[in-house]
């Protein structure tokens, strides 16, 4: 792989391909937090969506069936979170961590329980074809960026479409504006007739369902290869929570956050090829220790979180009632 253009193209292509599941987790958590609920169960929710979406997709040999099953299974995690925190007033932080523990446990329980009956993705031709790259006419022919952005699998386009739709929903629809009011001041929203219970339940289920789609994406990206010790999600749920802060609770900026993290995450694999392809400008990458490159995405995320947190103190983005249970009788 000595062709510089080819190396650069593959680097950009994999930034999108490998890291796009983060966008699903981030967009789903933004919708959840806009309702005033802080759900730390993204990792477990994505794991539940991944395992059940993959099994359903293989059983039906259908990408659509897998998407539906992953959304519904993860949505049930959101429903459980809503029941505990909205109706029963449980602590949101503890409940979110419990959802993560439960989701990961269920993932391994189901996966290991399948044993030799675990379905291979190669046996589901329609499912595999559904995850194959789709080239957009004309746009895919643009040098370098065409393959990176417009020759991706359908779930890449779906994730970007969901993020854009969520931004429009929160910014320009009456229901979206009411949701933001619930997250800012639920007592005030309640006083003008907004059904707080309904809004929280619906958007907790919706946000969790979107997270589950990201888990299903990761299952397909890993070709459905189940390992008894490693989860497909591999910490992406925790990174998604951090990217919510980076994005300032904006689904559109979540796309940027995904690409920024993805750049450094992919760099650890392509540092050598990039240094070889562009020795004059990027040759110094060969001198960077491999362990530093592996830690770089998380170091950058930590730095971004610090900067973003300082920015949030100035009043931008974060719902005022985030993480606070609403009890109507205390209005």
PDB file of C-alpha atoms in Angstrom:
ATOM      1  CA  UNK A   1       0.000   0.000   0.000  1.00  0.00           C
ATOM      2  CA  UNK A   2       2.470   2.634  -1.250  1.00  0.00           C
ATOM      3  CA  UNK A   3       0.077   4.809  -3.230  1.00  0.00           C
ATOM      4  CA  UNK A   4      -0.333   7.974  -1.085  1.00  0.00           C
ATOM      5  CA  UNK A   5      -3.828   8.700  -2.407  1.00  0.00           C
ATOM      6  CA  UNK A   6      -4.936   5.147  -1.704  1.00  0.00           C
ATOM      7  CA  UNK A   7      -3.550   5.258   1.831  1.00  0.00           C
ATOM      8  CA  UNK A   8      -5.229   8.592   2.557  1.00  0.00           C
ATOM      9  CA  UNK A   9      -8.518   7.386   1.065  1.00  0.00           C
ATOM     10  CA  UNK A  10      -8.553   4.219   3.172  1.00  0.00           C
ATOM     11  CA  UNK A  11      -7.633   6.201   6.289  1.00  0.00           C
ATOM     12  CA  UNK A  12     -10.579   8.566   5.817  1.00  0.00           C
ATOM     13  CA  UNK A  13     -12.876   5.706   4.824  1.00  0.00           C
ATOM     14  CA  UNK A  14     -12.143   3.813   8.046  1.00  0.00           C
ATOM     15  CA  UNK A  15     -12.584   6.922  10.198  1.00  0.00           C
ATOM     16  CA  UNK A  16     -16.229   6.840   9.142  1.00  0.00           C
ATOM     17  CA  UNK A  17     -16.752   3.074   8.903  1.00  0.00           C
ATOM     18  CA  UNK A  18     -15.254   2.074  12.247  1.00  0.00           C
ATOM     19  CA  UNK A  19     -16.442   4.956  14.402  1.00  0.00           C
ATOM     20  CA  UNK A  20     -19.925   5.771  13.115  1.00  0.00           C
ATOM     21  CA  UNK A  21     -21.587   3.584  15.816  1.00  0.00           C
ATOM     22  CA  UNK A  22     -20.537   6.326  18.252  1.00  0.00           C
ATOM     23  CA  UNK A  23     -22.966   8.669  16.521  1.00  0.00           C
ATOM     24  CA  UNK A  24     -25.897   6.379  17.304  1.00  0.00           C
ATOM     25  CA  UNK A  25     -24.920   6.223  20.968  1.00  0.00           C
ATOM     26  CA  UNK A  26     -24.344   9.965  21.172  1.00  0.00           C
ATOM     27  CA  UNK A  27     -27.555  10.947  19.365  1.00  0.00           C
ATOM     28  CA  UNK A  28     -29.586   8.558  21.510  1.00  0.00           C
ATOM     29  CA  UNK A  29     -28.071   9.913  24.714  1.00  0.00           C
ATOM     30  CA  UNK A  30     -28.701  13.517  23.605  1.00  0.00           C
ATOM     31  CA  UNK A  31     -32.414  12.777  23.168  1.00  0.00           C
ATOM     32  CA  UNK A  32     -32.436  11.101  26.575  1.00  0.00           C
ATOM     33  CA  UNK A  33     -30.653  13.974  28.313  1.00  0.00           C
ATOM     34  CA  UNK A  34     -32.833  16.594  26.643  1.00  0.00           C
ATOM     35  CA  UNK A  35     -35.685  15.095  28.655  1.00  0.00           C
ATOM     36  CA  UNK A  36     -33.710  15.801  31.823  1.00  0.00           C
ATOM     37  CA  UNK A  37     -32.608  12.189  32.370  1.00  0.00           C
ATOM     38  CA  UNK A  38     -28.949  11.218  32.655  1.00  0.00           C
ATOM     39  CA  UNK A  39     -28.645   7.630  31.447  1.00  0.00           C
ATOM     40  CA  UNK A  40     -25.204   6.115  32.054  1.00  0.00           C
ATOM     41  CA  UNK A  41     -26.408   2.803  30.668  1.00  0.00           C
ATOM     42  CA  UNK A  42     -25.403   3.466  27.047  1.00  0.00           C
ATOM     43  CA  UNK A  43     -22.797   0.678  26.988  1.00  0.00           C
ATOM     44  CA  UNK A  44     -25.233  -1.949  28.248  1.00  0.00           C
ATOM     45  CA  UNK A  45     -28.077  -0.687  26.082  1.00  0.00           C
ATOM     46  CA  UNK A  46     -25.932  -0.895  22.951  1.00  0.00           C
ATOM     47  CA  UNK A  47     -24.872  -4.419  23.951  1.00  0.00           C
ATOM     48  CA  UNK A  48     -28.499  -5.540  24.265  1.00  0.00           C
ATOM     49  CA  UNK A  49     -29.351  -3.996  20.889  1.00  0.00           C
ATOM     50  CA  UNK A  50     -26.309  -5.675  19.357  1.00  0.00           C
ATOM     51  CA  UNK A  51     -26.941  -9.231  20.507  1.00  0.00           C
ATOM     52  CA  UNK A  52     -30.683  -9.349  19.872  1.00  0.00           C
ATOM     53  CA  UNK A  53     -30.479  -7.365  16.638  1.00  0.00           C
ATOM     54  CA  UNK A  54     -27.828  -9.703  15.275  1.00  0.00           C
ATOM     55  CA  UNK A  55     -29.666 -12.891  16.255  1.00  0.00           C
ATOM     56  CA  UNK A  56     -32.941 -11.594  14.800  1.00  0.00           C
ATOM     57  CA  UNK A  57     -31.207 -10.403  11.644  1.00  0.00           C
ATOM     58  CA  UNK A  58     -29.598 -13.818  11.138  1.00  0.00           C
ATOM     59  CA  UNK A  59     -32.815 -15.697  11.912  1.00  0.00           C
ATOM     60  CA  UNK A  60     -34.803 -13.651   9.403  1.00  0.00           C
ATOM     61  CA  UNK A  61     -31.806 -13.125   7.076  1.00  0.00           C
ATOM     62  CA  UNK A  62     -32.832  -9.479   6.916  1.00  0.00           C
ATOM     63  CA  UNK A  63     -31.126  -6.195   7.765  1.00  0.00           C
ATOM     64  CA  UNK A  64     -34.517  -4.583   8.438  1.00  0.00           C
ATOM     65  CA  UNK A  65     -35.461  -7.307  10.925  1.00  0.00           C
ATOM     66  CA  UNK A  66     -32.161  -6.816  12.743  1.00  0.00           C
ATOM     67  CA  UNK A  67     -32.677  -3.066  12.923  1.00  0.00           C
ATOM     68  CA  UNK A  68     -36.192  -3.482  14.281  1.00  0.00           C
ATOM     69  CA  UNK A  69     -35.160  -6.076  16.870  1.00  0.00           C
ATOM     70  CA  UNK A  70     -32.165  -4.016  18.041  1.00  0.00           C
ATOM     71  CA  UNK A  71     -34.334  -0.911  18.405  1.00  0.00           C
ATOM     72  CA  UNK A  72     -37.045  -2.748  20.345  1.00  0.00           C
ATOM     73  CA  UNK A  73     -34.647  -4.646  22.620  1.00  0.00           C
ATOM     74  CA  UNK A  74     -32.680  -1.516  23.480  1.00  0.00           C
ATOM     75  CA  UNK A  75     -35.915   0.426  23.810  1.00  0.00           C
ATOM     76  CA  UNK A  76     -36.958  -1.995  26.559  1.00  0.00           C
ATOM     77  CA  UNK A  77     -33.795  -0.995  28.438  1.00  0.00           C
ATOM     78  CA  UNK A  78     -34.963   2.606  28.138  1.00  0.00           C
ATOM     79  CA  UNK A  79     -38.403   1.604  29.368  1.00  0.00           C
ATOM     80  CA  UNK A  80     -36.835  -0.088  32.400  1.00  0.00           C
ATOM     81  CA  UNK A  81     -34.749   3.021  33.091  1.00  0.00           C
ATOM     82  CA  UNK A  82     -37.881   5.190  32.824  1.00  0.00           C
ATOM     83  CA  UNK A  83     -39.858   2.940  35.145  1.00  0.00           C
ATOM     84  CA  UNK A  84     -37.148   3.061  37.802  1.00  0.00           C
ATOM     85  CA  UNK A  85     -36.197   6.743  37.591  1.00  0.00           C
ATOM     86  CA  UNK A  86     -39.394   8.467  36.453  1.00  0.00           C
ATOM     87  CA  UNK A  87     -42.077   6.422  38.166  1.00  0.00           C
ATOM     88  CA  UNK A  88     -40.147   5.028  41.136  1.00  0.00           C
ATOM     89  CA  UNK A  89     -37.806   8.035  41.557  1.00  0.00           C
ATOM     90  CA  UNK A  90     -34.639   5.901  41.713  1.00  0.00           C
ATOM     91  CA  UNK A  91     -31.233   7.571  41.518  1.00  0.00           C
ATOM     92  CA  UNK A  92     -30.401   8.096  37.836  1.00  0.00           C
ATOM     93  CA  UNK A  93     -26.652   7.507  38.120  1.00  0.00           C
ATOM     94  CA  UNK A  94     -27.063   4.217  39.971  1.00  0.00           C
ATOM     95  CA  UNK A  95     -29.829   3.087  37.631  1.00  0.00           C
ATOM     96  CA  UNK A  96     -27.756   3.858  34.528  1.00  0.00           C
ATOM     97  CA  UNK A  97     -24.797   1.892  35.849  1.00  0.00           C
ATOM     98  CA  UNK A  98     -27.168  -0.955  36.671  1.00  0.00           C
ATOM     99  CA  UNK A  99     -28.479  -0.930  33.087  1.00  0.00           C
ATOM    100  CA  UNK A 100     -24.903  -1.207  31.822  1.00  0.00           C
ATOM    101  CA  UNK A 101     -24.150  -4.122  34.154  1.00  0.00           C
ATOM    102  CA  UNK A 102     -27.422  -5.811  33.234  1.00  0.00           C
ATOM    103  CA  UNK A 103     -26.955  -5.250  29.494  1.00  0.00           C
ATOM    104  CA  UNK A 104     -23.417  -6.599  29.384  1.00  0.00           C
ATOM    105  CA  UNK A 105     -24.409  -9.552  31.539  1.00  0.00           C
ATOM    106  CA  UNK A 106     -27.328 -10.345  29.245  1.00  0.00           C
ATOM    107  CA  UNK A 107     -25.055 -10.034  26.203  1.00  0.00           C
ATOM    108  CA  UNK A 108     -22.634 -12.660  27.508  1.00  0.00           C
ATOM    109  CA  UNK A 109     -25.409 -14.846  28.940  1.00  0.00           C
ATOM    110  CA  UNK A 110     -27.201 -15.077  25.588  1.00  0.00           C
ATOM    111  CA  UNK A 111     -24.012 -15.353  23.556  1.00  0.00           C
ATOM    112  CA  UNK A 112     -22.451 -18.088  25.632  1.00  0.00           C
ATOM    113  CA  UNK A 113     -25.799 -19.823  25.968  1.00  0.00           C
ATOM    114  CA  UNK A 114     -26.013 -20.202  22.183  1.00  0.00           C
ATOM    115  CA  UNK A 115     -22.785 -22.221  22.201  1.00  0.00           C
ATOM    116  CA  UNK A 116     -22.298 -24.116  18.963  1.00  0.00           C
ATOM    117  CA  UNK A 117     -25.652 -22.870  17.713  1.00  0.00           C
ATOM    118  CA  UNK A 118     -24.259 -19.344  17.297  1.00  0.00           C
ATOM    119  CA  UNK A 119     -25.258 -18.185  13.774  1.00  0.00           C
ATOM    120  CA  UNK A 120     -22.504 -17.195  11.358  1.00  0.00           C
ATOM    121  CA  UNK A 121     -23.077 -14.008   9.415  1.00  0.00           C
ATOM    122  CA  UNK A 122     -21.748 -15.714   6.285  1.00  0.00           C
ATOM    123  CA  UNK A 123     -24.786 -18.020   6.399  1.00  0.00           C
ATOM    124  CA  UNK A 124     -27.137 -15.027   6.143  1.00  0.00           C
ATOM    125  CA  UNK A 125     -26.525 -13.779   2.627  1.00  0.00           C
ATOM    126  CA  UNK A 126     -29.222 -11.115   2.605  1.00  0.00           C
ATOM    127  CA  UNK A 127     -28.061  -9.690   5.936  1.00  0.00           C
ATOM    128  CA  UNK A 128     -24.456  -9.540   4.720  1.00  0.00           C
ATOM    129  CA  UNK A 129     -25.527  -7.890   1.457  1.00  0.00           C
ATOM    130  CA  UNK A 130     -27.568  -5.361   3.420  1.00  0.00           C
ATOM    131  CA  UNK A 131     -24.420  -4.210   5.212  1.00  0.00           C
ATOM    132  CA  UNK A 132     -22.396  -3.969   1.998  1.00  0.00           C
ATOM    133  CA  UNK A 133     -21.218  -0.514   0.797  1.00  0.00           C
ATOM    134  CA  UNK A 134     -23.653   1.511  -1.277  1.00  0.00           C
ATOM    135  CA  UNK A 135     -22.130   4.024  -3.686  1.00  0.00           C
ATOM    136  CA  UNK A 136     -24.095   7.239  -4.097  1.00  0.00           C
ATOM    137  CA  UNK A 137     -24.254   8.298  -7.771  1.00  0.00           C
ATOM    138  CA  UNK A 138     -21.744  10.970  -8.807  1.00  0.00           C
ATOM    139  CA  UNK A 139     -20.755  11.793  -5.202  1.00  0.00           C
ATOM    140  CA  UNK A 140     -18.881   8.507  -4.798  1.00  0.00           C
ATOM    141  CA  UNK A 141     -16.666   9.458  -7.774  1.00  0.00           C
ATOM    142  CA  UNK A 142     -15.177  12.483  -5.997  1.00  0.00           C
ATOM    143  CA  UNK A 143     -11.450  11.806  -5.475  1.00  0.00           C
ATOM    144  CA  UNK A 144     -10.529  10.678  -1.942  1.00  0.00           C
ATOM    145  CA  UNK A 145     -13.659  12.010  -0.188  1.00  0.00           C
ATOM    146  CA  UNK A 146     -16.004  10.155  -2.528  1.00  0.00           C
ATOM    147  CA  UNK A 147     -15.049   6.727  -1.201  1.00  0.00           C
ATOM    148  CA  UNK A 148     -14.680   7.952   2.382  1.00  0.00           C
ATOM    149  CA  UNK A 149     -18.079   9.616   2.634  1.00  0.00           C
ATOM    150  CA  UNK A 150     -20.276   8.339  -0.176  1.00  0.00           C
ATOM    151  CA  UNK A 151     -19.311   4.668  -0.562  1.00  0.00           C
ATOM    152  CA  UNK A 152     -20.331   3.448   2.874  1.00  0.00           C
ATOM    153  CA  UNK A 153     -22.790   0.864   4.150  1.00  0.00           C
ATOM    154  CA  UNK A 154     -26.458   1.898   4.625  1.00  0.00           C
ATOM    155  CA  UNK A 155     -26.133   2.201   8.422  1.00  0.00           C
ATOM    156  CA  UNK A 156     -23.634   5.040   7.991  1.00  0.00           C
ATOM    157  CA  UNK A 157     -26.171   7.047   6.000  1.00  0.00           C
ATOM    158  CA  UNK A 158     -28.936   6.083   8.440  1.00  0.00           C
ATOM    159  CA  UNK A 159     -26.897   7.305  11.421  1.00  0.00           C
ATOM    160  CA  UNK A 160     -26.222  10.680   9.818  1.00  0.00           C
ATOM    161  CA  UNK A 161     -29.882  10.953   8.784  1.00  0.00           C
ATOM    162  CA  UNK A 162     -31.010  10.212  12.367  1.00  0.00           C
ATOM    163  CA  UNK A 163     -28.650  12.838  13.798  1.00  0.00           C
ATOM    164  CA  UNK A 164     -29.880  15.455  11.305  1.00  0.00           C
ATOM    165  CA  UNK A 165     -33.518  14.519  11.976  1.00  0.00           C
ATOM    166  CA  UNK A 166     -32.980  14.786  15.744  1.00  0.00           C
ATOM    167  CA  UNK A 167     -31.453  18.250  15.316  1.00  0.00           C
ATOM    168  CA  UNK A 168     -34.446  19.377  13.247  1.00  0.00           C
ATOM    169  CA  UNK A 169     -36.856  17.797  15.725  1.00  0.00           C
ATOM    170  CA  UNK A 170     -35.310  19.545  18.731  1.00  0.00           C
ATOM    171  CA  UNK A 171     -34.933  22.898  16.977  1.00  0.00           C
ATOM    172  CA  UNK A 172     -38.035  23.359  14.870  1.00  0.00           C
ATOM    173  CA  UNK A 173     -40.931  21.181  16.056  1.00  0.00           C
ATOM    174  CA  UNK A 174     -43.409  21.980  18.791  1.00  0.00           C
ATOM    175  CA  UNK A 175     -42.893  18.571  20.401  1.00  0.00           C
ATOM    176  CA  UNK A 176     -39.117  19.000  20.334  1.00  0.00           C
ATOM    177  CA  UNK A 177     -39.307  22.436  21.929  1.00  0.00           C
ATOM    178  CA  UNK A 178     -41.587  21.042  24.635  1.00  0.00           C
ATOM    179  CA  UNK A 179     -39.073  18.280  25.255  1.00  0.00           C
ATOM    180  CA  UNK A 180     -36.359  20.873  25.762  1.00  0.00           C
ATOM    181  CA  UNK A 181     -38.633  22.685  28.187  1.00  0.00           C
ATOM    182  CA  UNK A 182     -39.080  19.447  30.141  1.00  0.00           C
ATOM    183  CA  UNK A 183     -35.316  19.116  30.408  1.00  0.00           C
ATOM    184  CA  UNK A 184     -34.834  22.731  31.453  1.00  0.00           C
ATOM    185  CA  UNK A 185     -37.696  23.210  33.923  1.00  0.00           C
ATOM    186  CA  UNK A 186     -40.163  20.346  34.232  1.00  0.00           C
ATOM    187  CA  UNK A 187     -42.264  22.180  36.832  1.00  0.00           C
ATOM    188  CA  UNK A 188     -42.795  25.130  34.486  1.00  0.00           C
ATOM    189  CA  UNK A 189     -43.576  22.796  31.572  1.00  0.00           C
ATOM    190  CA  UNK A 190     -46.006  20.859  33.777  1.00  0.00           C
ATOM    191  CA  UNK A 191     -47.763  24.071  34.784  1.00  0.00           C
ATOM    192  CA  UNK A 192     -48.676  24.829  31.153  1.00  0.00           C
ATOM    193  CA  UNK A 193     -50.062  21.350  30.509  1.00  0.00           C
ATOM    194  CA  UNK A 194     -47.073  19.358  29.191  1.00  0.00           C
ATOM    195  CA  UNK A 195     -47.369  15.683  30.168  1.00  0.00           C
ATOM    196  CA  UNK A 196     -43.977  15.232  31.846  1.00  0.00           C
ATOM    197  CA  UNK A 197     -44.420  11.500  32.417  1.00  0.00           C
ATOM    198  CA  UNK A 198     -45.301  10.840  28.775  1.00  0.00           C
ATOM    199  CA  UNK A 199     -42.472  12.973  27.389  1.00  0.00           C
ATOM    200  CA  UNK A 200     -39.861  11.325  29.571  1.00  0.00           C
ATOM    201  CA  UNK A 201     -41.054   7.791  28.869  1.00  0.00           C
ATOM    202  CA  UNK A 202     -41.313   8.256  25.093  1.00  0.00           C
ATOM    203  CA  UNK A 203     -37.925   9.907  24.697  1.00  0.00           C
ATOM    204  CA  UNK A 204     -36.113   7.544  27.038  1.00  0.00           C
ATOM    205  CA  UNK A 205     -37.382   4.628  24.948  1.00  0.00           C
ATOM    206  CA  UNK A 206     -36.622   6.467  21.676  1.00  0.00           C
ATOM    207  CA  UNK A 207     -33.106   7.441  22.741  1.00  0.00           C
ATOM    208  CA  UNK A 208     -32.311   3.942  23.972  1.00  0.00           C
ATOM    209  CA  UNK A 209     -33.642   2.446  20.749  1.00  0.00           C
ATOM    210  CA  UNK A 210     -31.281   4.625  18.726  1.00  0.00           C
ATOM    211  CA  UNK A 211     -28.388   3.470  20.923  1.00  0.00           C
ATOM    212  CA  UNK A 212     -29.365  -0.119  20.141  1.00  0.00           C
ATOM    213  CA  UNK A 213     -29.040   0.538  16.410  1.00  0.00           C
ATOM    214  CA  UNK A 214     -25.433   1.527  17.043  1.00  0.00           C
ATOM    215  CA  UNK A 215     -24.877  -1.767  18.820  1.00  0.00           C
ATOM    216  CA  UNK A 216     -26.338  -3.665  15.860  1.00  0.00           C
ATOM    217  CA  UNK A 217     -23.976  -1.741  13.565  1.00  0.00           C
ATOM    218  CA  UNK A 218     -21.011  -2.921  15.642  1.00  0.00           C
ATOM    219  CA  UNK A 219     -22.253  -6.519  15.539  1.00  0.00           C
ATOM    220  CA  UNK A 220     -22.309  -6.413  11.738  1.00  0.00           C
ATOM    221  CA  UNK A 221     -18.955  -4.641  11.556  1.00  0.00           C
ATOM    222  CA  UNK A 222     -17.465  -7.447  13.683  1.00  0.00           C
ATOM    223  CA  UNK A 223     -19.091  -9.938  11.253  1.00  0.00           C
ATOM    224  CA  UNK A 224     -21.062 -11.391  14.153  1.00  0.00           C
ATOM    225  CA  UNK A 225     -17.955 -13.021  15.595  1.00  0.00           C
ATOM    226  CA  UNK A 226     -18.839 -13.627  19.258  1.00  0.00           C
ATOM    227  CA  UNK A 227     -16.021 -13.885  21.784  1.00  0.00           C
ATOM    228  CA  UNK A 228     -16.691 -15.033  25.297  1.00  0.00           C
ATOM    229  CA  UNK A 229     -14.388 -12.425  26.849  1.00  0.00           C
ATOM    230  CA  UNK A 230     -14.846  -9.280  24.754  1.00  0.00           C
ATOM    231  CA  UNK A 231     -18.007  -7.337  23.984  1.00  0.00           C
ATOM    232  CA  UNK A 232     -18.604  -5.899  20.524  1.00  0.00           C
ATOM    233  CA  UNK A 233     -19.302  -2.474  22.043  1.00  0.00           C
ATOM    234  CA  UNK A 234     -15.798  -2.263  23.529  1.00  0.00           C
ATOM    235  CA  UNK A 235     -16.279   0.962  25.520  1.00  0.00           C
ATOM    236  CA  UNK A 236     -17.994   2.939  22.752  1.00  0.00           C
ATOM    237  CA  UNK A 237     -20.983   3.561  25.029  1.00  0.00           C
ATOM    238  CA  UNK A 238     -18.818   5.437  27.532  1.00  0.00           C
ATOM    239  CA  UNK A 239     -17.172   7.453  24.763  1.00  0.00           C
ATOM    240  CA  UNK A 240     -20.645   8.350  23.445  1.00  0.00           C
ATOM    241  CA  UNK A 241     -21.554   9.846  26.827  1.00  0.00           C
ATOM    242  CA  UNK A 242     -18.413  11.985  26.681  1.00  0.00           C
ATOM    243  CA  UNK A 243     -19.184  13.075  23.114  1.00  0.00           C
ATOM    244  CA  UNK A 244     -22.559  14.407  24.261  1.00  0.00           C
ATOM    245  CA  UNK A 245     -20.688  17.039  26.257  1.00  0.00           C
ATOM    246  CA  UNK A 246     -18.269  17.698  23.389  1.00  0.00           C
ATOM    247  CA  UNK A 247     -21.227  18.231  21.044  1.00  0.00           C
ATOM    248  CA  UNK A 248     -22.914  20.654  23.427  1.00  0.00           C
ATOM    249  CA  UNK A 249     -26.054  18.486  23.333  1.00  0.00           C
ATOM    250  CA  UNK A 250     -26.415  19.149  19.579  1.00  0.00           C
ATOM    251  CA  UNK A 251     -27.017  16.107  17.328  1.00  0.00           C
ATOM    252  CA  UNK A 252     -25.352  17.892  14.394  1.00  0.00           C
ATOM    253  CA  UNK A 253     -22.187  18.601  16.367  1.00  0.00           C
ATOM    254  CA  UNK A 254     -22.277  14.963  17.445  1.00  0.00           C
ATOM    255  CA  UNK A 255     -21.351  14.108  13.853  1.00  0.00           C
ATOM    256  CA  UNK A 256     -18.257  16.297  14.193  1.00  0.00           C
ATOM    257  CA  UNK A 257     -17.424  14.775  17.574  1.00  0.00           C
ATOM    258  CA  UNK A 258     -17.643  11.279  16.099  1.00  0.00           C
ATOM    259  CA  UNK A 259     -15.230  12.202  13.314  1.00  0.00           C
ATOM    260  CA  UNK A 260     -12.779  13.915  15.696  1.00  0.00           C
ATOM    261  CA  UNK A 261     -12.605  10.884  17.973  1.00  0.00           C
ATOM    262  CA  UNK A 262     -12.575   8.619  14.937  1.00  0.00           C
ATOM    263  CA  UNK A 263      -9.578  10.444  13.483  1.00  0.00           C
ATOM    264  CA  UNK A 264      -7.387   9.717  16.501  1.00  0.00           C
ATOM    265  CA  UNK A 265      -8.850   6.240  16.982  1.00  0.00           C
ATOM    266  CA  UNK A 266      -8.009   5.273  13.396  1.00  0.00           C
ATOM    267  CA  UNK A 267      -4.614   6.977  13.465  1.00  0.00           C
ATOM    268  CA  UNK A 268      -3.206   4.274  15.721  1.00  0.00           C
ATOM    269  CA  UNK A 269      -3.716   1.760  12.879  1.00  0.00           C
ATOM    270  CA  UNK A 270      -2.727   3.956   9.956  1.00  0.00           C
ATOM    271  CA  UNK A 271       0.210   5.855  11.507  1.00  0.00           C
ATOM    272  CA  UNK A 272       2.753   3.586   9.798  1.00  0.00           C
ATOM    273  CA  UNK A 273       1.130   3.579   6.339  1.00  0.00           C
ATOM    274  CA  UNK A 274       0.613   7.364   6.470  1.00  0.00           C
ATOM    275  CA  UNK A 275       4.247   7.912   7.475  1.00  0.00           C
ATOM    276  CA  UNK A 276       5.375   5.695   4.598  1.00  0.00           C
ATOM    277  CA  UNK A 277       3.081   7.346   2.070  1.00  0.00           C
ATOM    278  CA  UNK A 278       3.936  10.913   3.119  1.00  0.00           C
ATOM    279  CA  UNK A 279       7.491  10.719   4.527  1.00  0.00           C
ATOM    280  CA  UNK A 280       8.137  14.438   4.129  1.00  0.00           C
ATOM    281  CA  UNK A 281       5.171  15.615   6.189  1.00  0.00           C
ATOM    282  CA  UNK A 282       4.070  12.626   8.274  1.00  0.00           C
ATOM    283  CA  UNK A 283       7.268  10.633   8.635  1.00  0.00           C
ATOM    284  CA  UNK A 284       7.477  11.708  12.287  1.00  0.00           C
ATOM    285  CA  UNK A 285       4.544   9.403  13.055  1.00  0.00           C
ATOM    286  CA  UNK A 286       6.976   6.466  13.025  1.00  0.00           C
ATOM    287  CA  UNK A 287       8.697   7.982  16.055  1.00  0.00           C
ATOM    288  CA  UNK A 288       5.513   8.131  18.127  1.00  0.00           C
ATOM    289  CA  UNK A 289       5.301   5.165  20.554  1.00  0.00           C
ATOM    290  CA  UNK A 290       2.558   2.693  19.713  1.00  0.00           C
ATOM    291  CA  UNK A 291       1.197   2.834  23.269  1.00  0.00           C
ATOM    292  CA  UNK A 292       0.806   6.606  23.011  1.00  0.00           C
ATOM    293  CA  UNK A 293      -1.071   6.291  19.731  1.00  0.00           C
ATOM    294  CA  UNK A 294      -3.387   3.733  21.338  1.00  0.00           C
ATOM    295  CA  UNK A 295      -4.082   6.031  24.287  1.00  0.00           C
ATOM    296  CA  UNK A 296      -4.355   9.179  22.167  1.00  0.00           C
ATOM    297  CA  UNK A 297      -8.107   8.963  21.414  1.00  0.00           C
ATOM    298  CA  UNK A 298      -8.909   8.813  25.122  1.00  0.00           C
ATOM    299  CA  UNK A 299      -6.408  11.546  26.025  1.00  0.00           C
ATOM    300  CA  UNK A 300      -7.916  13.824  23.399  1.00  0.00           C
ATOM    301  CA  UNK A 301     -11.400  12.978  24.671  1.00  0.00           C
ATOM    302  CA  UNK A 302     -10.358  13.897  28.222  1.00  0.00           C
ATOM    303  CA  UNK A 303      -8.889  17.216  27.068  1.00  0.00           C
ATOM    304  CA  UNK A 304     -12.000  17.988  25.038  1.00  0.00           C
ATOM    305  CA  UNK A 305     -14.191  17.193  28.046  1.00  0.00           C
ATOM    306  CA  UNK A 306     -12.252  19.628  30.227  1.00  0.00           C
ATOM    307  CA  UNK A 307     -12.522  22.395  27.627  1.00  0.00           C
ATOM    308  CA  UNK A 308     -16.182  21.608  26.974  1.00  0.00           C
ATOM    309  CA  UNK A 309     -16.967  21.574  30.709  1.00  0.00           C
ATOM    310  CA  UNK A 310     -15.486  25.059  31.054  1.00  0.00           C
ATOM    311  CA  UNK A 311     -17.651  26.164  28.164  1.00  0.00           C
ATOM    312  CA  UNK A 312     -20.743  24.605  29.746  1.00  0.00           C
ATOM    313  CA  UNK A 313     -20.215  26.695  32.883  1.00  0.00           C
ATOM    314  CA  UNK A 314     -21.015  29.674  30.710  1.00  0.00           C
ATOM    315  CA  UNK A 315     -24.536  28.285  30.254  1.00  0.00           C
ATOM    316  CA  UNK A 316     -24.401  26.551  26.888  1.00  0.00           C
ATOM    317  CA  UNK A 317     -26.155  23.350  25.972  1.00  0.00           C
ATOM    318  CA  UNK A 318     -26.685  21.314  29.125  1.00  0.00           C
ATOM    319  CA  UNK A 319     -30.336  20.968  30.241  1.00  0.00           C
ATOM    320  CA  UNK A 320     -30.748  22.717  33.593  1.00  0.00           C
ATOM    321  CA  UNK A 321     -32.701  19.831  35.157  1.00  0.00           C
ATOM    322  CA  UNK A 322     -30.366  17.097  33.894  1.00  0.00           C
ATOM    323  CA  UNK A 323     -30.091  14.223  36.355  1.00  0.00           C
ATOM    324  CA  UNK A 324     -32.786  15.573  38.678  1.00  0.00           C
ATOM    325  CA  UNK A 325     -35.887  13.463  39.288  1.00  0.00           C
ATOM    326  CA  UNK A 326     -39.149  15.380  39.001  1.00  0.00           C
ATOM    327  CA  UNK A 327     -41.732  14.811  41.700  1.00  0.00           C
ATOM    328  CA  UNK A 328     -44.916  16.688  40.846  1.00  0.00           C
ATOM    329  CA  UNK A 329     -46.060  17.173  44.435  1.00  0.00           C
ATOM    330  CA  UNK A 330     -42.888  19.185  45.159  1.00  0.00           C
ATOM    331  CA  UNK A 331     -43.702  21.743  42.459  1.00  0.00           C
TER     332      UNK A 331
END
